[in-house]
PDB file of C-alpha atoms in Angstrom:
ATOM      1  CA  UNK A   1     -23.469  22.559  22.927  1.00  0.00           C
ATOM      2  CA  UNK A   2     -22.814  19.666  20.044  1.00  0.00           C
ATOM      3  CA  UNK A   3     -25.259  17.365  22.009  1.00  0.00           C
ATOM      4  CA  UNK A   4     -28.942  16.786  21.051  1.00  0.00           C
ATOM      5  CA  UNK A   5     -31.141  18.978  21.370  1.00  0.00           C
ATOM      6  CA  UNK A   6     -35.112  19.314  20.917  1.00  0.00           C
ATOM      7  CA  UNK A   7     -37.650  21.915  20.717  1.00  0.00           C
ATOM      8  CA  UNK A   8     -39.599  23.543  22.110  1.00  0.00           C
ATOM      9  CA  UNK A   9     -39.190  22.071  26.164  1.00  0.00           C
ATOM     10  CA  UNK A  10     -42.862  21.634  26.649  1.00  0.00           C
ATOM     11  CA  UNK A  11     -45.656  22.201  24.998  1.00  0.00           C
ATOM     12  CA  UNK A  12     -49.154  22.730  26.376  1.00  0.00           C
ATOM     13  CA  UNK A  13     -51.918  22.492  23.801  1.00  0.00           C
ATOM     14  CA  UNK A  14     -56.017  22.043  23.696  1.00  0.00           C
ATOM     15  CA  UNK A  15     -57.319  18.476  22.015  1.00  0.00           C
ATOM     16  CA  UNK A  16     -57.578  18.986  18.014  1.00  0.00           C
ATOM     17  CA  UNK A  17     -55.013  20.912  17.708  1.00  0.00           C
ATOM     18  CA  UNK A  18     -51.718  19.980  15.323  1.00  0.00           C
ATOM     19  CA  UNK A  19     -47.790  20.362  17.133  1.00  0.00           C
ATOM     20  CA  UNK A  20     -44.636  19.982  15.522  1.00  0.00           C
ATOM     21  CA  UNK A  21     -41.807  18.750  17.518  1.00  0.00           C
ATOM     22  CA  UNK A  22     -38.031  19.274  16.045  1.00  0.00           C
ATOM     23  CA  UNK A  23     -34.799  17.566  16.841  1.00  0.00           C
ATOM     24  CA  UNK A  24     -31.139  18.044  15.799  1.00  0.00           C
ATOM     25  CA  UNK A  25     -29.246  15.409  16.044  1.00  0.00           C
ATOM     26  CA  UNK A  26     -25.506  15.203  16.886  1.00  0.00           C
ATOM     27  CA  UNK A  27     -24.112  16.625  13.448  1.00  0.00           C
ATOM     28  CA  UNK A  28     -21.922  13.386  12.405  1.00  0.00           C
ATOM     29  CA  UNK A  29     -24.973  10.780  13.622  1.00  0.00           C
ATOM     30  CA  UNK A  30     -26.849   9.060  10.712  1.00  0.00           C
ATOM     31  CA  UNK A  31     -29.011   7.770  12.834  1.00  0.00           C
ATOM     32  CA  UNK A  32     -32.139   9.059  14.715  1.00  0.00           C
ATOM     33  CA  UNK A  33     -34.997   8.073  16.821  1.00  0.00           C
ATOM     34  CA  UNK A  34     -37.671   8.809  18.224  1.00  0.00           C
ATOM     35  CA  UNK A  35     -39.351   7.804  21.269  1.00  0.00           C
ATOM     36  CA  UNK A  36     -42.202   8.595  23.641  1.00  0.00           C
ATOM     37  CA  UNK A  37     -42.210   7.762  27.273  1.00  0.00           C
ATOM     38  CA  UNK A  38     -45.253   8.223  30.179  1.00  0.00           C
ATOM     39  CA  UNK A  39     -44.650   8.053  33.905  1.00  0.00           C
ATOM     40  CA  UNK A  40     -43.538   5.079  35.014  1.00  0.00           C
ATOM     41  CA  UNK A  41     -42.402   3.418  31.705  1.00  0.00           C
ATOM     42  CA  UNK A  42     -39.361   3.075  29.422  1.00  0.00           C
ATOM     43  CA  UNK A  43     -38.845   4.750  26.104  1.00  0.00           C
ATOM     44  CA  UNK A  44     -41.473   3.770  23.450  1.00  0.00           C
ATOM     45  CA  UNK A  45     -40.082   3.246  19.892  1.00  0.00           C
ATOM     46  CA  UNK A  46     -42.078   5.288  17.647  1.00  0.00           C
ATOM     47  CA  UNK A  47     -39.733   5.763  14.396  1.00  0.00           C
ATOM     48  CA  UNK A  48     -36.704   5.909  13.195  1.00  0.00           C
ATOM     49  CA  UNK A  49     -34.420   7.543  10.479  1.00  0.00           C
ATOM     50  CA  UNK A  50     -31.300   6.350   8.986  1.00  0.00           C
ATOM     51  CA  UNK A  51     -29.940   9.374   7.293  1.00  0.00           C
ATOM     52  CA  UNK A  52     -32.997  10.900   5.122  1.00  0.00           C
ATOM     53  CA  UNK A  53     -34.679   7.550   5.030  1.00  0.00           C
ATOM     54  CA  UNK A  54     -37.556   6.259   7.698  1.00  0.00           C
ATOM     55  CA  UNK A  55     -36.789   2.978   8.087  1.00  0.00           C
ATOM     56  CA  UNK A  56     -39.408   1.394  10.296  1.00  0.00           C
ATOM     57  CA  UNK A  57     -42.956   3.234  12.040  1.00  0.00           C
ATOM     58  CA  UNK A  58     -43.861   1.772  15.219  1.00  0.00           C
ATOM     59  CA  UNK A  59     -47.167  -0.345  15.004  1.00  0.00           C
ATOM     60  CA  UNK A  60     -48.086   2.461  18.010  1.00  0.00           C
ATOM     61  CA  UNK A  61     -47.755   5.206  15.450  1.00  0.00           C
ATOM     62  CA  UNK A  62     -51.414   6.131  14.305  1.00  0.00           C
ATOM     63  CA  UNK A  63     -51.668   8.030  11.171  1.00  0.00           C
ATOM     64  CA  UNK A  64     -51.999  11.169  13.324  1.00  0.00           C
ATOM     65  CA  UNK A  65     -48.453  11.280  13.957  1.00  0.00           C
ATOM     66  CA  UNK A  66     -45.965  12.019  10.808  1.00  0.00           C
ATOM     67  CA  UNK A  67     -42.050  11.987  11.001  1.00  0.00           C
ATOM     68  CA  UNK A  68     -39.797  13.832   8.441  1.00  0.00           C
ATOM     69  CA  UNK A  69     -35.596  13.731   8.126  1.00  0.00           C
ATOM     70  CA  UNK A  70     -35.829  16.422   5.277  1.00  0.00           C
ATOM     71  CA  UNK A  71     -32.140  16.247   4.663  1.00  0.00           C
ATOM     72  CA  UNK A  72     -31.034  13.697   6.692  1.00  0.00           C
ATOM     73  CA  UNK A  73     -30.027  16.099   9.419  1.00  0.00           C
ATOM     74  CA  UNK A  74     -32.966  17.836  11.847  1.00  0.00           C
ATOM     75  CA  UNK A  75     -35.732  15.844  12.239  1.00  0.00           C
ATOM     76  CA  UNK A  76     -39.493  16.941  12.849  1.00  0.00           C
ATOM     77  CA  UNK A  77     -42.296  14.949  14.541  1.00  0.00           C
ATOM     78  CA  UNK A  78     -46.684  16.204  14.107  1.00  0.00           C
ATOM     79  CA  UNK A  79     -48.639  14.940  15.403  1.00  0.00           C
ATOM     80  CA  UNK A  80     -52.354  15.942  14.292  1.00  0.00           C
ATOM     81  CA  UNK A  81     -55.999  16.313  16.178  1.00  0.00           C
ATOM     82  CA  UNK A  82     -53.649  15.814  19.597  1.00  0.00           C
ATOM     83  CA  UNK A  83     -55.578  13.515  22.037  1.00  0.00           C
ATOM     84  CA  UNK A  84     -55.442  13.503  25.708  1.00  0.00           C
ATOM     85  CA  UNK A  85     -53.736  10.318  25.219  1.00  0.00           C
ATOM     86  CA  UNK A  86     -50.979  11.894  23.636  1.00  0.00           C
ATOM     87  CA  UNK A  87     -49.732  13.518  26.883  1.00  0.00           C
ATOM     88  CA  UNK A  88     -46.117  12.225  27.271  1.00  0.00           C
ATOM     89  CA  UNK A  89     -42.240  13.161  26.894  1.00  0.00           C
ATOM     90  CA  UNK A  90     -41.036  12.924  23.578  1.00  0.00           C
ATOM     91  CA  UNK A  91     -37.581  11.813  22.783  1.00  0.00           C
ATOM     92  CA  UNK A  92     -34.955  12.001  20.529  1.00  0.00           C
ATOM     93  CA  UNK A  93     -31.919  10.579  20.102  1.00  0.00           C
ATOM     94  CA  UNK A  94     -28.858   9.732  18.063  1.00  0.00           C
ATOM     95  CA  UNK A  95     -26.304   7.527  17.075  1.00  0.00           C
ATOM     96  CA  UNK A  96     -23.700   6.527  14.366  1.00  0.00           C
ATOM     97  CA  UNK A  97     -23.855   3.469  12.658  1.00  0.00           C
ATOM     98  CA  UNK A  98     -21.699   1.524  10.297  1.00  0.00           C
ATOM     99  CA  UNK A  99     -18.486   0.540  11.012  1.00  0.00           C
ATOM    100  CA  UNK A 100     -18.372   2.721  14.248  1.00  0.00           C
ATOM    101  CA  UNK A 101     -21.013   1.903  16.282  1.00  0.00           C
ATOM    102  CA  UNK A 102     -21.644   4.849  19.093  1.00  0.00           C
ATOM    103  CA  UNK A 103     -24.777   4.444  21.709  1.00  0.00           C
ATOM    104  CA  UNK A 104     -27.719   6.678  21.386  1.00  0.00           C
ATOM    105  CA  UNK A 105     -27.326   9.927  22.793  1.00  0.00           C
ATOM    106  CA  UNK A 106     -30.696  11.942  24.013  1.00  0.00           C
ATOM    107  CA  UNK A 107     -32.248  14.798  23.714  1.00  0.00           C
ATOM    108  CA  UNK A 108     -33.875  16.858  26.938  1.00  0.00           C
ATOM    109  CA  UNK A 109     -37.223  15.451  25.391  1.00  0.00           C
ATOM    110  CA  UNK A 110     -40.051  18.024  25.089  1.00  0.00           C
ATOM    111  CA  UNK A 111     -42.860  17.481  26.863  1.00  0.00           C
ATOM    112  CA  UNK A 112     -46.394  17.067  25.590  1.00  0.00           C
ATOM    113  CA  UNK A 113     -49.899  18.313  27.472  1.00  0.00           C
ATOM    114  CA  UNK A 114     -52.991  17.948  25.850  1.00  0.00           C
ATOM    115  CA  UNK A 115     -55.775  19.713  28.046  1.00  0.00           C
TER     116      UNK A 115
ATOM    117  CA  UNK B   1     -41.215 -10.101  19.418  1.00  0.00           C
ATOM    118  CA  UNK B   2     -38.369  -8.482  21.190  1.00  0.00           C
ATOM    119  CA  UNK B   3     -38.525  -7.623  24.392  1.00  0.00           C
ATOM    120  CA  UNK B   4     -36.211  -6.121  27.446  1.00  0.00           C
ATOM    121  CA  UNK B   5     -37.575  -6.919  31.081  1.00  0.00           C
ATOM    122  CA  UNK B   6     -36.215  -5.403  33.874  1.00  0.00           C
ATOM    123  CA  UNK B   7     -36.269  -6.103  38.023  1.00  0.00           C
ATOM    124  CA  UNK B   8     -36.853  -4.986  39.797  1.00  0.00           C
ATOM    125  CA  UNK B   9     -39.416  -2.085  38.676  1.00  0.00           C
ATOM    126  CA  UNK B  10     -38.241  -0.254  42.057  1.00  0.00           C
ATOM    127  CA  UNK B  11     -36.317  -0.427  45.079  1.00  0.00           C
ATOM    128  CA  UNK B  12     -35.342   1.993  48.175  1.00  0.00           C
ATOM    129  CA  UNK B  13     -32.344   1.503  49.984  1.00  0.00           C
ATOM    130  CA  UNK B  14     -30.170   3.463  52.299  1.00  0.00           C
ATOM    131  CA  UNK B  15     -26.942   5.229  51.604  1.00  0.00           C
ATOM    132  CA  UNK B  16     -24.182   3.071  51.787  1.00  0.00           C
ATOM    133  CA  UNK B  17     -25.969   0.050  50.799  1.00  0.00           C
ATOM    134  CA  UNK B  18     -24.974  -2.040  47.309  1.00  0.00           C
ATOM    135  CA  UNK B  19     -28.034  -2.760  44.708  1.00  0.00           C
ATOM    136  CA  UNK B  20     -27.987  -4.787  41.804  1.00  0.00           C
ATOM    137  CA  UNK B  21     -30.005  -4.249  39.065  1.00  0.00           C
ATOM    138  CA  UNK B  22     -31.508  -6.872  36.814  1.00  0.00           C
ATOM    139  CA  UNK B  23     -31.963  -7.164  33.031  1.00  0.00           C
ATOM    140  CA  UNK B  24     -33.202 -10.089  30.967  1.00  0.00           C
ATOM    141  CA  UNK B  25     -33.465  -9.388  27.206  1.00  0.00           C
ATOM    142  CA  UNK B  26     -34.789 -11.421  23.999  1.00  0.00           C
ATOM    143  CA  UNK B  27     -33.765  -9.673  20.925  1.00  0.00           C
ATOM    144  CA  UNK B  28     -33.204 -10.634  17.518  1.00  0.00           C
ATOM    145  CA  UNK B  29     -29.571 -10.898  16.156  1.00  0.00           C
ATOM    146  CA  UNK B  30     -28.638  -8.945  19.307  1.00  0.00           C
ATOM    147  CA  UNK B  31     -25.592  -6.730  19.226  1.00  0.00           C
ATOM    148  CA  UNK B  32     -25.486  -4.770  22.995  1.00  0.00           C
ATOM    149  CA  UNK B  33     -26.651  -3.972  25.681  1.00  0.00           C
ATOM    150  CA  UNK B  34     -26.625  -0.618  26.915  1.00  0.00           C
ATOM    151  CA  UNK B  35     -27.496   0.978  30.459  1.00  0.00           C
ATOM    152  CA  UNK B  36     -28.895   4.392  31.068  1.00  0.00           C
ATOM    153  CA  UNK B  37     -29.562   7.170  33.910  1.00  0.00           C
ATOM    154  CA  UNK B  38     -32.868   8.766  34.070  1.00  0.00           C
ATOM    155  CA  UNK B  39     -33.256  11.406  36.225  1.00  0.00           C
ATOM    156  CA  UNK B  40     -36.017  14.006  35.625  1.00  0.00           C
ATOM    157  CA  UNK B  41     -35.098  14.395  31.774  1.00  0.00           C
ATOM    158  CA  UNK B  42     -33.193  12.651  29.246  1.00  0.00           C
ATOM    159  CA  UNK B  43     -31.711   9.276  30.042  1.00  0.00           C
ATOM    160  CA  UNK B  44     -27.358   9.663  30.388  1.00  0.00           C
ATOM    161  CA  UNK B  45     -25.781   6.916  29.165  1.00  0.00           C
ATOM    162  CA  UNK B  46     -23.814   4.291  31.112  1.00  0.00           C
ATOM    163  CA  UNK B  47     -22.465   1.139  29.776  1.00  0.00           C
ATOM    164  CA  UNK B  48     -22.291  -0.236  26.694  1.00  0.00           C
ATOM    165  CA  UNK B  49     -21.903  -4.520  26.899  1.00  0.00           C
ATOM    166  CA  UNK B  50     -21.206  -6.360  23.987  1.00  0.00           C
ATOM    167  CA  UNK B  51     -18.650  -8.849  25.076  1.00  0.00           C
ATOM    168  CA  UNK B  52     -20.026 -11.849  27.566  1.00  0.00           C
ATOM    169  CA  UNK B  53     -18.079 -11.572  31.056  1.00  0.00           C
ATOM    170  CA  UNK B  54     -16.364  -8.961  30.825  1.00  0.00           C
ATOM    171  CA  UNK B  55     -17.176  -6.094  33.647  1.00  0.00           C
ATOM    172  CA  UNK B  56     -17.069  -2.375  32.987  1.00  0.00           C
ATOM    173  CA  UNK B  57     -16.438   0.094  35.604  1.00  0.00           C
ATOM    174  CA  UNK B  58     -17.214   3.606  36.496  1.00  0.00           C
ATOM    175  CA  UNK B  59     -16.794   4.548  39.933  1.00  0.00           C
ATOM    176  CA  UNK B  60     -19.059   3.253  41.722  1.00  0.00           C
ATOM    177  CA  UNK B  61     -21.033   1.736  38.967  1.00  0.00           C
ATOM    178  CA  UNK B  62     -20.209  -1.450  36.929  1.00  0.00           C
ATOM    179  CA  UNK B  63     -22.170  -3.885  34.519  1.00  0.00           C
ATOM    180  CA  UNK B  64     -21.631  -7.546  33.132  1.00  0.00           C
ATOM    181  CA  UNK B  65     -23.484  -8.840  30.211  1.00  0.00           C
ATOM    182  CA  UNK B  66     -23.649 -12.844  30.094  1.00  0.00           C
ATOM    183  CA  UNK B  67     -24.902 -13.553  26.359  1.00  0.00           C
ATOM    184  CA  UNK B  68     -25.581 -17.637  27.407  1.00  0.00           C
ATOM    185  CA  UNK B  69     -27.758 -16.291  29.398  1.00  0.00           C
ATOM    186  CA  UNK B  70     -29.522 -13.635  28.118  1.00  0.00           C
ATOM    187  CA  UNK B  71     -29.324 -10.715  30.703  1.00  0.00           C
ATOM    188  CA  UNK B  72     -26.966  -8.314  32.029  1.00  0.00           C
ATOM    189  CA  UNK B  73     -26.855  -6.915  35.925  1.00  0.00           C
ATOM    190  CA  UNK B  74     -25.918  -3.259  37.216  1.00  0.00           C
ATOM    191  CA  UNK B  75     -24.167  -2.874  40.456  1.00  0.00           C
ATOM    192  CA  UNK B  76     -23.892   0.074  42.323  1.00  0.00           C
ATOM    193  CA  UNK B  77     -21.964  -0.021  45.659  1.00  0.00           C
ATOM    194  CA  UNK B  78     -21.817   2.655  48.251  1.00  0.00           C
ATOM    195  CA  UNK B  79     -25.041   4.058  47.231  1.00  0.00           C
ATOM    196  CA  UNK B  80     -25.491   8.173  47.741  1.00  0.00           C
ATOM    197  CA  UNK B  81     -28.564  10.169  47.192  1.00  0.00           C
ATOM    198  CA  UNK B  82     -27.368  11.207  44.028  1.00  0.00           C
ATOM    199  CA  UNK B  83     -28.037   7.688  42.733  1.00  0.00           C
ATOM    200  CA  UNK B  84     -31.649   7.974  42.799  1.00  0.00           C
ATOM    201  CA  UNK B  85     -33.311   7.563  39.410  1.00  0.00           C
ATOM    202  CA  UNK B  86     -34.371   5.177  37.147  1.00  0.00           C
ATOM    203  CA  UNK B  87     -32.103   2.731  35.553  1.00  0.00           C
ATOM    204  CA  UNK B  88     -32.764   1.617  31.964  1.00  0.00           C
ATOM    205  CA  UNK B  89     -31.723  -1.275  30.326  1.00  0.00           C
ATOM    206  CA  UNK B  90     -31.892  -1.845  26.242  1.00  0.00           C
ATOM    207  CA  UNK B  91     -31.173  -4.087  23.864  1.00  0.00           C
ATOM    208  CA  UNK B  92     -29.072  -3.271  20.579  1.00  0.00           C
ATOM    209  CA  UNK B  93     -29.539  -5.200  17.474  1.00  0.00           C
ATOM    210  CA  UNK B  94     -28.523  -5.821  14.082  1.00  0.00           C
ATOM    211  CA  UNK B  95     -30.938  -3.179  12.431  1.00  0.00           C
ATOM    212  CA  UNK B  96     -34.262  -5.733  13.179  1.00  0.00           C
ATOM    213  CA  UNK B  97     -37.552  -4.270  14.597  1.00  0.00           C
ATOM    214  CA  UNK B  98     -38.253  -1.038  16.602  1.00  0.00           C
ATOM    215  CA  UNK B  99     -35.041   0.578  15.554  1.00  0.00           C
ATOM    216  CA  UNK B 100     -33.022  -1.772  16.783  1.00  0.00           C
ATOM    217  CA  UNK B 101     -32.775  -0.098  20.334  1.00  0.00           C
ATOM    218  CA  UNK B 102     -35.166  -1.719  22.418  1.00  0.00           C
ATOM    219  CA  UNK B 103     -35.589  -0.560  26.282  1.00  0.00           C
ATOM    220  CA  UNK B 104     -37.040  -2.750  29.300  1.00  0.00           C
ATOM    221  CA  UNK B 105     -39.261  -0.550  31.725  1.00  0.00           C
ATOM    222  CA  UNK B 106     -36.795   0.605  33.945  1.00  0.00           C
ATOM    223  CA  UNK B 107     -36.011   0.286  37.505  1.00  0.00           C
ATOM    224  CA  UNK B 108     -36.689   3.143  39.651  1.00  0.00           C
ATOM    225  CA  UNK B 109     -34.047   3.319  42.453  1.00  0.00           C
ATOM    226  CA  UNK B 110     -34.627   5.201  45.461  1.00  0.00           C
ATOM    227  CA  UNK B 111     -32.072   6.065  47.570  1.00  0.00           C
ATOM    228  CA  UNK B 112     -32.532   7.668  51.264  1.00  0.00           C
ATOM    229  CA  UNK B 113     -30.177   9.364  53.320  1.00  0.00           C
TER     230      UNK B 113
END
């Protein structure tokens, strides 16, 4: 499967706790997002990445949530001291940018409980 | 600030009917707008507009983007079951604010036998 693809699928965890999400991108893309969506609403812009770099952190994005592009390739998403508020799916997706623009492809998201 | 605005949020029609779906869009050195399929995961991809007046097709499915405007409609004729999901809209633009993908709310389409 070269598409998208996140881990884990869900996640249920008790308030305080840390999670890590990962994503990995479509191997070519230089570009990748993520997003966080409730019921009912579009995709939220939380962050992005162009290649290694993080280019802009949604005004959303407390300072318990942290995004990393290591090597410009998988991508990983904590968020710390999780808060029932926190409770959504989590998206990523990817695209290529430059002189060949693609849409963003998405990931199966990975969905977030906070009990 | 941009912003993507959809309508509307839902609708429920019967198969065989045709729906059109709304999308009005302010974004900042826009590029294109794109259409997606949400059904109980990740949204599917559907159209990608950049040119004004000029229709893509798929099937059933087809879009138009009017950049005078500002907003771009989806059309699906012949609805099925199948169709049911939400529909989202986003703007694309020239690497400003939130990423420069920017999506409306949706609208979720409902679509009974």
């Amino acid at each position: 499967d070269t598409g998208v693809s996140q881990d884990p699928r869900h996640k249920i965890t008790k308030r305080g706790q840390n999670v890590t999400f990962r994503c990995d991108p479509i191997s070519e893309h230089n570009r990748l997002y993520w997003y966080r969506q409730t019921l009912g609403q579009g995709p939220e812009f939380l962050t992005y990445f162009q290649n290694e770099a993080q280019l802009e952190k949604s005004r959303l994005l407390s300072d318990r949530f942290s995004a990393e592009r290591p090597k410009g390739s998988f991508s990983t998403l904590e968020i710390q001291r999780t808060e029932q508020g926190d409770s959504a799916m989590y998206l990523c997706a990817s695209s290529l940018t430059g002189t060949l623009n693609t849409e963003a492809f998405f990931g199966q998201g990975t969905r977030l409980t906070v009990v | 600030e941009d912003k993507v605005v959809q309508s509307p949020l839902s609708l429920v029609v019967h198969e065989g009917d045709t729906v059109t779906l709304n999308c009005s869009y302010e974004v900042t050195n826009f590029r294109s707008l794109l259409w997606y399929k949400q059904e109980k995961k990740a949204p599917t991809f559907l159209f990608m507009l950049t040119s004004s007046g000029i229709e893509k097709k798929s099937g059933r499915l087809s879009s138009i983007l009017d950049k005078k405007e500002l907003f771009s409609i989806l059309n699906i004729t012949a609805t099925q079951t199948g169709d049911s999901a939400v529909y989202l809209c986003a703007g694309l633009n020239y690497g400003g604010s939130q990423g420069n993908l920017i999506f409306g709310k949706g609208t979720k389409l409902s679509v009974k036998p």
